């Protein structure tokens, strides 16, 4: 692990600083090109009027030189032509303004280009570069526990750096055959239920955190392998009153007039596990209209013809919060099931042996929780049950329940 992580860290550092050098060179080249273009523009705009002034002066000097030679020719000519040449010379001299010069800017008004380069940039860059990047021997958070769930894994993690104050966590997962990790959770909790996982397949997990008030994420934890051997919970297909999601873990009570109990596809709930039902928002309605027969729960066997789980060999909670054991309502009651409610069932074996005075030889300790309240009771059965079915029944459309 040490050698592998050290090699990976070296590769990351080398690639990062190589990218930085390439980016810095590109930025410096772009800045140099911009400054050179600025010099070219100033030079062209400033020298143009001076060039025009020089041309005017050179033209005046050339004209004066021509007139001078013409005057010398008039003086040196013979007497017969001298008067005519002097007359022409005089006329031309009057028309040419030899004392007119273009306005020449003073020296202080003529641009004198220079480059101002602040040497403190190197100092700033040097200080920033020397503080850029850190090497952590241990990430501030690590994966702590994997709990198998039907068709999923409950992943827990913990903070291992006492000085680190986390604001958010980021959990990623990838299948053993996949090449890239994908985000499955970002938030402040320290556990998350990862669903829709294939049983008996290895998945790799890693987690990181973001410090309080920071934007960047911490280094990743040491990747760990998790798997579930439990098949996912699924509702039975084909019951007319219910529509199922593609993974068959969400059941929607549709507007069919047919009613009855929707059971699980198989007895996939085992003692020692937690079975969770969650009401899901559906359209504009929060939940459907309640009925006293509505219920969520577990049972020993599927039984056709019933319109509710409020029967023998079953424990359930109705939508108004009443708890039924083998068809009898308990005095203890839980909060009503509403939009977004989560109901959990936990069971453990507390007695397994010969028949007791109660008429049963198998007793389960049942805990039903809803909206931060719970009831605990013993469920006596006349047969040993290694696994149980789960089910639901709703009389009116609009109820939508997820099971996991």
CSV table of C-alpha atoms in Angstrom, one decimal:
chain,number,residue,atom,x,y,z
A,1,UNK,CA,0.0,0.0,0.0
A,2,UNK,CA,2.8,2.4,0.9
A,3,UNK,CA,4.7,1.8,-2.3
A,4,UNK,CA,1.7,1.8,-4.5
A,5,UNK,CA,0.3,5.1,-3.0
A,6,UNK,CA,3.8,6.7,-3.1
A,7,UNK,CA,4.2,5.8,-6.8
A,8,UNK,CA,0.7,7.1,-7.6
A,9,UNK,CA,1.5,10.3,-5.6
A,10,UNK,CA,4.7,10.9,-7.6
A,11,UNK,CA,2.8,10.4,-10.9
A,12,UNK,CA,0.1,12.9,-9.8
A,13,UNK,CA,2.7,15.5,-8.7
A,14,UNK,CA,4.8,15.2,-11.9
A,15,UNK,CA,1.8,15.4,-14.1
A,16,UNK,CA,0.4,18.4,-12.2
A,17,UNK,CA,3.6,20.4,-12.3
A,18,UNK,CA,4.2,19.5,-15.9
A,19,UNK,CA,0.8,20.9,-16.7
A,20,UNK,CA,1.5,24.0,-14.6
A,21,UNK,CA,4.8,24.6,-16.5
A,22,UNK,CA,3.1,24.2,-19.9
A,23,UNK,CA,0.3,26.6,-18.8
A,24,UNK,CA,2.7,29.2,-17.3
A,25,UNK,CA,4.8,29.2,-20.5
A,26,UNK,CA,1.7,29.6,-22.6
A,27,UNK,CA,0.5,32.5,-20.4
A,28,UNK,CA,4.0,34.2,-20.5
A,29,UNK,CA,4.2,33.8,-24.2
A,30,UNK,CA,0.7,35.3,-24.6
A,31,UNK,CA,1.7,38.3,-22.4
A,32,UNK,CA,4.9,38.9,-24.2
A,33,UNK,CA,3.1,38.9,-27.6
A,34,UNK,CA,0.5,41.3,-26.2
A,35,UNK,CA,3.2,43.7,-25.0
A,36,UNK,CA,5.2,43.5,-28.3
A,37,UNK,CA,2.0,44.3,-30.2
A,38,UNK,CA,1.4,47.3,-27.9
A,39,UNK,CA,4.9,48.5,-28.8
A,40,UNK,CA,4.2,48.1,-32.5
A,41,UNK,CA,1.0,50.1,-32.3
A,42,UNK,CA,2.6,53.0,-30.3
A,43,UNK,CA,5.5,53.1,-32.7
A,44,UNK,CA,3.3,53.2,-35.8
A,45,UNK,CA,0.9,55.8,-34.4
A,46,UNK,CA,3.7,58.1,-33.1
A,47,UNK,CA,6.1,58.0,-36.0
A,48,UNK,CA,3.5,58.7,-38.7
A,49,UNK,CA,3.2,62.5,-38.1
A,50,UNK,CA,7.0,62.8,-37.8
A,51,UNK,CA,7.5,61.1,-41.1
A,52,UNK,CA,5.0,63.4,-42.7
A,53,UNK,CA,6.8,66.5,-41.2
A,54,UNK,CA,10.1,65.2,-42.5
A,55,UNK,CA,8.7,64.8,-46.0
A,56,UNK,CA,7.5,68.4,-45.9
A,57,UNK,CA,10.9,69.7,-44.8
A,58,UNK,CA,12.7,67.6,-47.4
A,59,UNK,CA,10.3,68.9,-50.1
A,60,UNK,CA,10.9,72.6,-49.0
A,61,UNK,CA,14.7,72.1,-49.0
A,62,UNK,CA,14.5,70.5,-52.4
A,63,UNK,CA,12.4,73.4,-53.8
A,64,UNK,CA,14.8,76.0,-52.3
A,65,UNK,CA,17.7,74.2,-53.8
A,66,UNK,CA,16.1,74.2,-57.2
A,67,UNK,CA,15.3,77.9,-56.9
A,68,UNK,CA,18.9,78.7,-55.8
A,69,UNK,CA,20.3,76.9,-58.9
A,70,UNK,CA,17.9,78.8,-61.1
A,71,UNK,CA,19.0,82.1,-59.6
A,72,UNK,CA,22.7,81.2,-60.1
A,73,UNK,CA,21.8,80.4,-63.7
A,74,UNK,CA,20.1,83.7,-64.3
A,75,UNK,CA,23.1,85.7,-62.9
A,76,UNK,CA,25.6,83.7,-64.9
A,77,UNK,CA,23.7,83.8,-68.2
A,78,UNK,CA,24.4,86.2,-71.1
A,79,UNK,CA,23.0,89.7,-71.0
A,80,UNK,CA,20.2,89.1,-73.6
A,81,UNK,CA,18.6,86.3,-71.5
A,82,UNK,CA,19.6,87.6,-68.1
A,83,UNK,CA,16.6,90.1,-67.7
A,84,UNK,CA,14.1,87.4,-68.7
A,85,UNK,CA,15.6,84.8,-66.3
A,86,UNK,CA,15.8,87.2,-63.5
A,87,UNK,CA,12.1,88.2,-64.0
A,88,UNK,CA,11.0,84.6,-63.9
A,89,UNK,CA,13.3,83.9,-60.9
A,90,UNK,CA,11.7,86.8,-59.1
A,91,UNK,CA,8.1,85.7,-59.8
A,92,UNK,CA,8.8,82.2,-58.6
A,93,UNK,CA,10.6,83.4,-55.5
A,94,UNK,CA,7.5,85.4,-54.5
A,95,UNK,CA,5.2,82.4,-55.0
A,96,UNK,CA,7.4,80.0,-52.9
A,97,UNK,CA,7.3,80.5,-49.2
A,98,UNK,CA,10.8,79.6,-48.3
A,99,UNK,CA,10.4,80.7,-44.7
A,100,UNK,CA,7.4,78.3,-44.0
A,101,UNK,CA,8.1,75.1,-42.1
A,102,UNK,CA,5.7,72.5,-40.7
A,103,UNK,CA,5.1,72.4,-37.0
A,104,UNK,CA,7.7,70.2,-35.4
A,105,UNK,CA,6.7,68.8,-31.9
A,106,UNK,CA,9.1,69.5,-29.1
A,107,UNK,CA,11.3,66.7,-27.9
A,108,UNK,CA,9.4,66.2,-24.7
A,109,UNK,CA,6.2,65.6,-26.7
A,110,UNK,CA,7.8,62.8,-28.8
A,111,UNK,CA,7.1,59.3,-27.4
A,112,UNK,CA,10.0,57.5,-26.0
A,113,UNK,CA,9.1,53.8,-25.4
A,114,UNK,CA,10.3,51.8,-22.5
A,115,UNK,CA,9.3,48.6,-20.7
A,116,UNK,CA,8.4,48.6,-17.0
A,117,UNK,CA,8.9,45.2,-15.5
A,118,UNK,CA,8.1,44.7,-11.8
A,119,UNK,CA,10.6,42.4,-10.3
A,120,UNK,CA,8.3,41.7,-7.4
A,121,UNK,CA,6.3,39.3,-9.6
A,122,UNK,CA,9.1,36.8,-9.3
A,123,UNK,CA,9.0,37.1,-5.5
A,124,UNK,CA,5.2,36.6,-5.5
A,125,UNK,CA,5.4,33.7,-7.8
A,126,UNK,CA,8.3,32.2,-5.8
A,127,UNK,CA,6.3,32.4,-2.6
A,128,UNK,CA,3.2,31.0,-4.1
A,129,UNK,CA,5.0,28.2,-5.8
A,130,UNK,CA,6.8,27.2,-2.6
A,131,UNK,CA,3.5,27.0,-0.8
A,132,UNK,CA,1.7,25.2,-3.7
A,133,UNK,CA,0.7,21.6,-3.0
A,134,UNK,CA,1.1,19.4,0.1
A,135,UNK,CA,1.7,15.7,0.6
A,136,UNK,CA,-0.5,14.0,3.2
A,137,UNK,CA,0.6,10.8,4.8
A,138,UNK,CA,-3.0,10.0,5.8
A,139,UNK,CA,-6.3,11.3,4.5
A,140,UNK,CA,-8.5,13.1,7.1
A,141,UNK,CA,-11.4,10.6,6.6
A,142,UNK,CA,-11.4,6.8,6.2
A,143,UNK,CA,-14.0,4.2,5.4
A,144,UNK,CA,-15.1,2.5,8.6
A,145,UNK,CA,-17.8,-0.1,8.0
A,146,UNK,CA,-19.8,-1.9,5.2
A,147,UNK,CA,-23.1,-3.4,6.2
A,148,UNK,CA,-24.8,-5.8,3.8
A,149,UNK,CA,-28.3,-4.8,2.7
A,150,UNK,CA,-30.6,-6.5,0.2
A,151,UNK,CA,-29.4,-5.2,-3.1
A,152,UNK,CA,-27.2,-2.6,-1.5
A,153,UNK,CA,-24.5,-1.7,1.1
A,154,UNK,CA,-24.7,0.7,4.0
A,155,UNK,CA,-21.3,2.5,3.9
A,156,UNK,CA,-20.0,4.3,7.0
A,157,UNK,CA,-17.0,6.5,7.4
A,158,UNK,CA,-15.3,8.5,10.1
A,159,UNK,CA,-12.9,11.4,10.6
A,160,UNK,CA,-9.4,10.3,11.6
A,161,UNK,CA,-7.7,13.8,11.8
A,162,UNK,CA,-8.7,15.6,15.0
A,163,UNK,CA,-7.6,18.9,13.6
A,164,UNK,CA,-9.7,18.6,10.5
A,165,UNK,CA,-13.2,20.2,10.6
A,166,UNK,CA,-15.3,18.7,7.8
A,167,UNK,CA,-18.1,20.5,6.1
A,168,UNK,CA,-19.2,18.0,3.5
A,169,UNK,CA,-18.3,14.4,2.5
A,170,UNK,CA,-18.0,12.9,-0.9
A,171,UNK,CA,-18.5,9.1,-1.4
A,172,UNK,CA,-17.6,7.4,-4.7
A,173,UNK,CA,-18.1,3.9,-5.9
A,174,UNK,CA,-17.1,1.8,-8.9
A,175,UNK,CA,-17.9,-1.8,-10.0
A,176,UNK,CA,-14.9,-4.1,-10.1
A,177,UNK,CA,-15.1,-4.1,-13.9
A,178,UNK,CA,-15.4,-0.3,-14.2
A,179,UNK,CA,-12.4,2.0,-14.8
A,180,UNK,CA,-13.8,5.2,-13.3
A,181,UNK,CA,-15.3,6.1,-9.9
A,182,UNK,CA,-18.7,7.8,-9.8
A,183,UNK,CA,-20.2,10.0,-7.1
A,184,UNK,CA,-22.9,8.3,-5.1
A,185,UNK,CA,-23.3,10.8,-2.2
A,186,UNK,CA,-22.3,14.4,-1.3
A,187,UNK,CA,-23.4,15.7,2.0
A,188,UNK,CA,-22.8,16.1,5.7
A,189,UNK,CA,-23.8,12.7,6.9
A,190,UNK,CA,-21.2,10.0,7.8
A,191,UNK,CA,-23.1,7.1,6.3
A,192,UNK,CA,-25.0,6.3,3.1
A,193,UNK,CA,-27.1,3.5,1.8
A,194,UNK,CA,-25.8,2.6,-1.7
A,195,UNK,CA,-28.7,0.8,-3.6
A,196,UNK,CA,-29.1,-0.9,-6.9
A,197,UNK,CA,-26.0,-3.2,-6.4
A,198,UNK,CA,-25.7,-6.6,-7.9
A,199,UNK,CA,-25.3,-9.3,-5.3
A,200,UNK,CA,-22.0,-11.2,-5.0
A,201,UNK,CA,-20.1,-8.6,-7.0
A,202,UNK,CA,-17.2,-6.6,-5.7
A,203,UNK,CA,-17.5,-2.8,-5.5
A,204,UNK,CA,-14.7,-0.4,-4.6
A,205,UNK,CA,-15.4,2.6,-2.4
A,206,UNK,CA,-13.5,5.7,-1.4
A,207,UNK,CA,-14.4,8.9,0.5
A,208,UNK,CA,-13.0,12.4,0.9
A,209,UNK,CA,-14.1,15.5,2.7
A,210,UNK,CA,-14.1,19.3,2.3
A,211,UNK,CA,-12.9,21.4,5.2
A,212,UNK,CA,-15.1,24.1,6.7
A,213,UNK,CA,-15.1,27.2,4.4
A,214,UNK,CA,-12.9,25.5,1.8
A,215,UNK,CA,-13.6,24.8,-1.9
A,216,UNK,CA,-11.1,22.0,-2.5
A,217,UNK,CA,-11.6,18.4,-1.5
A,218,UNK,CA,-9.2,16.5,0.7
A,219,UNK,CA,-7.2,13.5,-0.5
A,220,UNK,CA,-9.1,10.3,-1.0
A,221,UNK,CA,-9.3,7.6,1.6
A,222,UNK,CA,-7.7,4.2,1.1
A,223,UNK,CA,-10.1,2.4,-1.4
A,224,UNK,CA,-11.8,-0.6,0.1
A,225,UNK,CA,-13.9,-3.4,-1.4
A,226,UNK,CA,-17.5,-4.0,-0.4
A,227,UNK,CA,-20.1,-6.5,-1.5
A,228,UNK,CA,-23.5,-7.7,-0.7
A,229,UNK,CA,-24.6,-11.3,-0.8
A,230,UNK,CA,-28.3,-10.4,-0.3
A,231,UNK,CA,-30.6,-10.3,-3.3
A,232,UNK,CA,-32.6,-7.0,-3.6
A,233,UNK,CA,-36.1,-6.7,-2.3
A,234,UNK,CA,-38.6,-6.8,-5.1
A,235,UNK,CA,-42.4,-6.6,-5.2
A,236,UNK,CA,-44.4,-9.3,-7.1
A,237,UNK,CA,-45.4,-8.3,-10.6
A,238,UNK,CA,-48.8,-8.8,-12.1
A,239,UNK,CA,-51.1,-7.6,-9.4
A,240,UNK,CA,-53.7,-5.4,-11.1
A,241,UNK,CA,-53.9,-2.6,-8.5
A,242,UNK,CA,-50.2,-1.7,-8.5
A,243,UNK,CA,-47.6,-0.5,-11.0
A,244,UNK,CA,-43.9,-1.2,-10.3
A,245,UNK,CA,-40.7,0.6,-11.2
A,246,UNK,CA,-38.2,-0.9,-13.6
A,247,UNK,CA,-36.2,-2.4,-10.6
A,248,UNK,CA,-39.5,-3.5,-9.0
A,249,UNK,CA,-38.5,-1.9,-5.6
A,250,UNK,CA,-41.1,0.9,-5.9
A,251,UNK,CA,-44.8,0.1,-5.9
A,252,UNK,CA,-47.5,2.7,-6.9
A,253,UNK,CA,-51.1,2.2,-6.1
A,254,UNK,CA,-52.8,3.0,-9.4
A,255,UNK,CA,-56.4,3.9,-10.1
A,256,UNK,CA,-57.6,0.4,-10.7
A,257,UNK,CA,-60.6,-0.7,-8.8
A,258,UNK,CA,-59.0,-4.0,-7.9
A,259,UNK,CA,-57.6,-4.2,-4.4
A,260,UNK,CA,-55.6,-6.7,-2.4
A,261,UNK,CA,-52.2,-7.2,-0.7
A,262,UNK,CA,-49.1,-6.7,-2.8
A,263,UNK,CA,-46.4,-9.2,-1.5
A,264,UNK,CA,-42.7,-9.4,-2.1
A,265,UNK,CA,-41.5,-11.6,-4.9
A,266,UNK,CA,-39.8,-13.9,-2.4
A,267,UNK,CA,-39.2,-14.2,1.4
A,268,UNK,CA,-36.1,-12.0,1.3
A,269,UNK,CA,-36.4,-10.5,4.7
A,270,UNK,CA,-34.2,-12.3,7.4
A,271,UNK,CA,-34.1,-11.7,11.1
A,272,UNK,CA,-31.2,-9.5,12.1
A,273,UNK,CA,-31.8,-7.2,9.1
A,274,UNK,CA,-33.6,-3.9,8.9
A,275,UNK,CA,-36.5,-3.7,6.4
A,276,UNK,CA,-37.3,-0.1,5.4
A,277,UNK,CA,-40.4,1.3,3.7
A,278,UNK,CA,-40.4,4.9,2.5
A,279,UNK,CA,-43.2,6.9,1.1
A,280,UNK,CA,-42.2,8.6,-2.1
A,281,UNK,CA,-43.7,11.9,-3.5
A,282,UNK,CA,-46.1,11.3,-6.4
A,283,UNK,CA,-47.2,14.1,-8.6
A,284,UNK,CA,-49.1,16.9,-6.9
A,285,UNK,CA,-50.5,14.7,-4.2
A,286,UNK,CA,-48.5,14.0,-1.1
A,287,UNK,CA,-50.0,10.5,-0.5
A,288,UNK,CA,-53.3,8.8,-1.4
A,289,UNK,CA,-56.5,9.0,0.7
A,290,UNK,CA,-56.0,6.8,3.8
A,291,UNK,CA,-58.2,3.8,4.7
A,292,UNK,CA,-58.3,1.8,7.9
A,293,UNK,CA,-57.3,-1.4,6.0
A,294,UNK,CA,-54.1,0.2,4.6
A,295,UNK,CA,-50.9,-1.3,6.0
A,296,UNK,CA,-47.2,-2.0,5.6
A,297,UNK,CA,-45.6,-5.0,7.2
A,298,UNK,CA,-44.2,-8.6,7.1
A,299,UNK,CA,-45.8,-12.0,7.1
A,300,UNK,CA,-45.0,-15.6,7.2
A,301,UNK,CA,-46.6,-16.5,3.9
A,302,UNK,CA,-48.4,-15.0,0.9
A,303,UNK,CA,-52.1,-15.4,1.0
A,304,UNK,CA,-54.4,-14.5,-1.9
A,305,UNK,CA,-57.8,-13.1,-1.2
A,306,UNK,CA,-56.9,-10.8,1.7
A,307,UNK,CA,-57.5,-7.1,1.4
A,308,UNK,CA,-55.1,-6.2,4.2
A,309,UNK,CA,-52.1,-7.4,6.2
A,310,UNK,CA,-54.1,-7.0,9.4
A,311,UNK,CA,-54.4,-10.8,9.7
A,312,UNK,CA,-52.8,-13.7,11.5
A,313,UNK,CA,-49.2,-14.6,10.9
A,314,UNK,CA,-48.4,-11.0,10.1
A,315,UNK,CA,-47.3,-7.8,11.8
A,316,UNK,CA,-48.0,-4.4,10.2
A,317,UNK,CA,-48.5,-0.7,10.7
A,318,UNK,CA,-51.6,1.0,9.2
A,319,UNK,CA,-51.4,4.4,7.6
A,320,UNK,CA,-52.9,6.0,10.7
A,321,UNK,CA,-50.1,4.6,12.9
A,322,UNK,CA,-52.0,1.7,14.5
A,323,UNK,CA,-49.9,-1.5,15.0
A,324,UNK,CA,-51.4,-4.9,14.3
A,325,UNK,CA,-50.0,-8.3,15.5
A,326,UNK,CA,-51.7,-11.4,14.1
A,327,UNK,CA,-54.7,-9.2,13.2
A,328,UNK,CA,-55.0,-7.7,16.7
A,329,UNK,CA,-54.5,-3.9,17.2
A,330,UNK,CA,-52.0,-3.0,19.9
A,331,UNK,CA,-52.6,-0.2,22.5
A,332,UNK,CA,-49.4,1.5,21.5
A,333,UNK,CA,-49.6,3.6,18.4
A,334,UNK,CA,-47.1,5.3,16.1
A,335,UNK,CA,-47.4,8.6,14.1
A,336,UNK,CA,-49.4,8.4,10.9
A,337,UNK,CA,-47.6,7.6,7.7
A,338,UNK,CA,-47.4,10.7,5.6
A,339,UNK,CA,-45.4,12.0,2.6
A,340,UNK,CA,-41.7,11.2,3.0
A,341,UNK,CA,-42.3,8.9,6.0
A,342,UNK,CA,-39.9,6.1,6.7
A,343,UNK,CA,-41.0,3.0,8.5
A,344,UNK,CA,-38.5,0.3,9.6
A,345,UNK,CA,-38.9,-3.2,10.8
A,346,UNK,CA,-36.2,-4.9,12.9
A,347,UNK,CA,-36.5,-8.5,14.2
A,348,UNK,CA,-34.4,-10.9,16.2
A,349,UNK,CA,-35.1,-14.4,17.5
A,350,UNK,CA,-35.6,-14.5,21.3
A,351,UNK,CA,-37.0,-18.0,21.8
A,352,UNK,CA,-36.7,-21.2,19.8
A,353,UNK,CA,-37.8,-24.4,21.5
A,354,UNK,CA,-40.7,-26.6,22.5
A,355,UNK,CA,-44.2,-25.2,22.6
A,356,UNK,CA,-45.0,-22.8,25.4
A,357,UNK,CA,-48.2,-22.0,27.3
A,358,UNK,CA,-48.8,-19.3,24.7
A,359,UNK,CA,-49.2,-22.0,22.1
A,360,UNK,CA,-46.1,-21.2,20.1
A,361,UNK,CA,-42.5,-22.4,19.9
A,362,UNK,CA,-41.0,-19.5,18.0
A,363,UNK,CA,-40.8,-16.0,19.3
A,364,UNK,CA,-39.4,-12.9,17.5
A,365,UNK,CA,-38.6,-9.5,19.2
A,366,UNK,CA,-40.0,-6.9,16.7
A,367,UNK,CA,-39.2,-3.2,16.7
A,368,UNK,CA,-41.2,-1.0,14.4
A,369,UNK,CA,-40.0,2.6,14.0
A,370,UNK,CA,-41.7,5.6,12.4
A,371,UNK,CA,-41.0,9.3,12.6
A,372,UNK,CA,-38.5,8.9,15.5
A,373,UNK,CA,-40.8,6.8,17.6
A,374,UNK,CA,-40.9,3.0,18.0
A,375,UNK,CA,-42.8,0.2,19.5
A,376,UNK,CA,-41.2,-3.1,20.7
A,377,UNK,CA,-43.1,-6.4,21.2
A,378,UNK,CA,-42.8,-10.1,21.0
A,379,UNK,CA,-44.4,-11.9,18.0
A,380,UNK,CA,-45.2,-15.5,18.8
A,381,UNK,CA,-45.5,-18.0,15.9
A,382,UNK,CA,-46.2,-21.7,15.8
A,383,UNK,CA,-43.5,-22.4,13.3
A,384,UNK,CA,-39.8,-21.6,12.8
A,385,UNK,CA,-39.4,-18.9,10.1
A,386,UNK,CA,-35.9,-18.4,8.6
A,387,UNK,CA,-37.2,-15.7,6.2
A,388,UNK,CA,-40.3,-13.6,5.8
A,389,UNK,CA,-42.3,-11.9,3.1
A,390,UNK,CA,-43.1,-8.2,3.2
A,391,UNK,CA,-46.2,-6.6,1.8
A,392,UNK,CA,-48.4,-3.6,1.5
A,393,UNK,CA,-52.1,-2.8,0.9
A,394,UNK,CA,-53.7,0.5,-0.1
A,395,UNK,CA,-57.3,1.1,-1.0
A,396,UNK,CA,-57.0,4.4,-2.9
A,397,UNK,CA,-54.5,5.5,-5.6
A,398,UNK,CA,-51.6,7.9,-5.0
A,399,UNK,CA,-49.6,5.8,-2.5
A,400,UNK,CA,-46.1,5.1,-3.7
A,401,UNK,CA,-43.7,3.1,-1.5
A,402,UNK,CA,-40.0,2.2,-1.8
A,403,UNK,CA,-38.6,-0.8,-0.1
A,404,UNK,CA,-35.0,-1.6,0.8
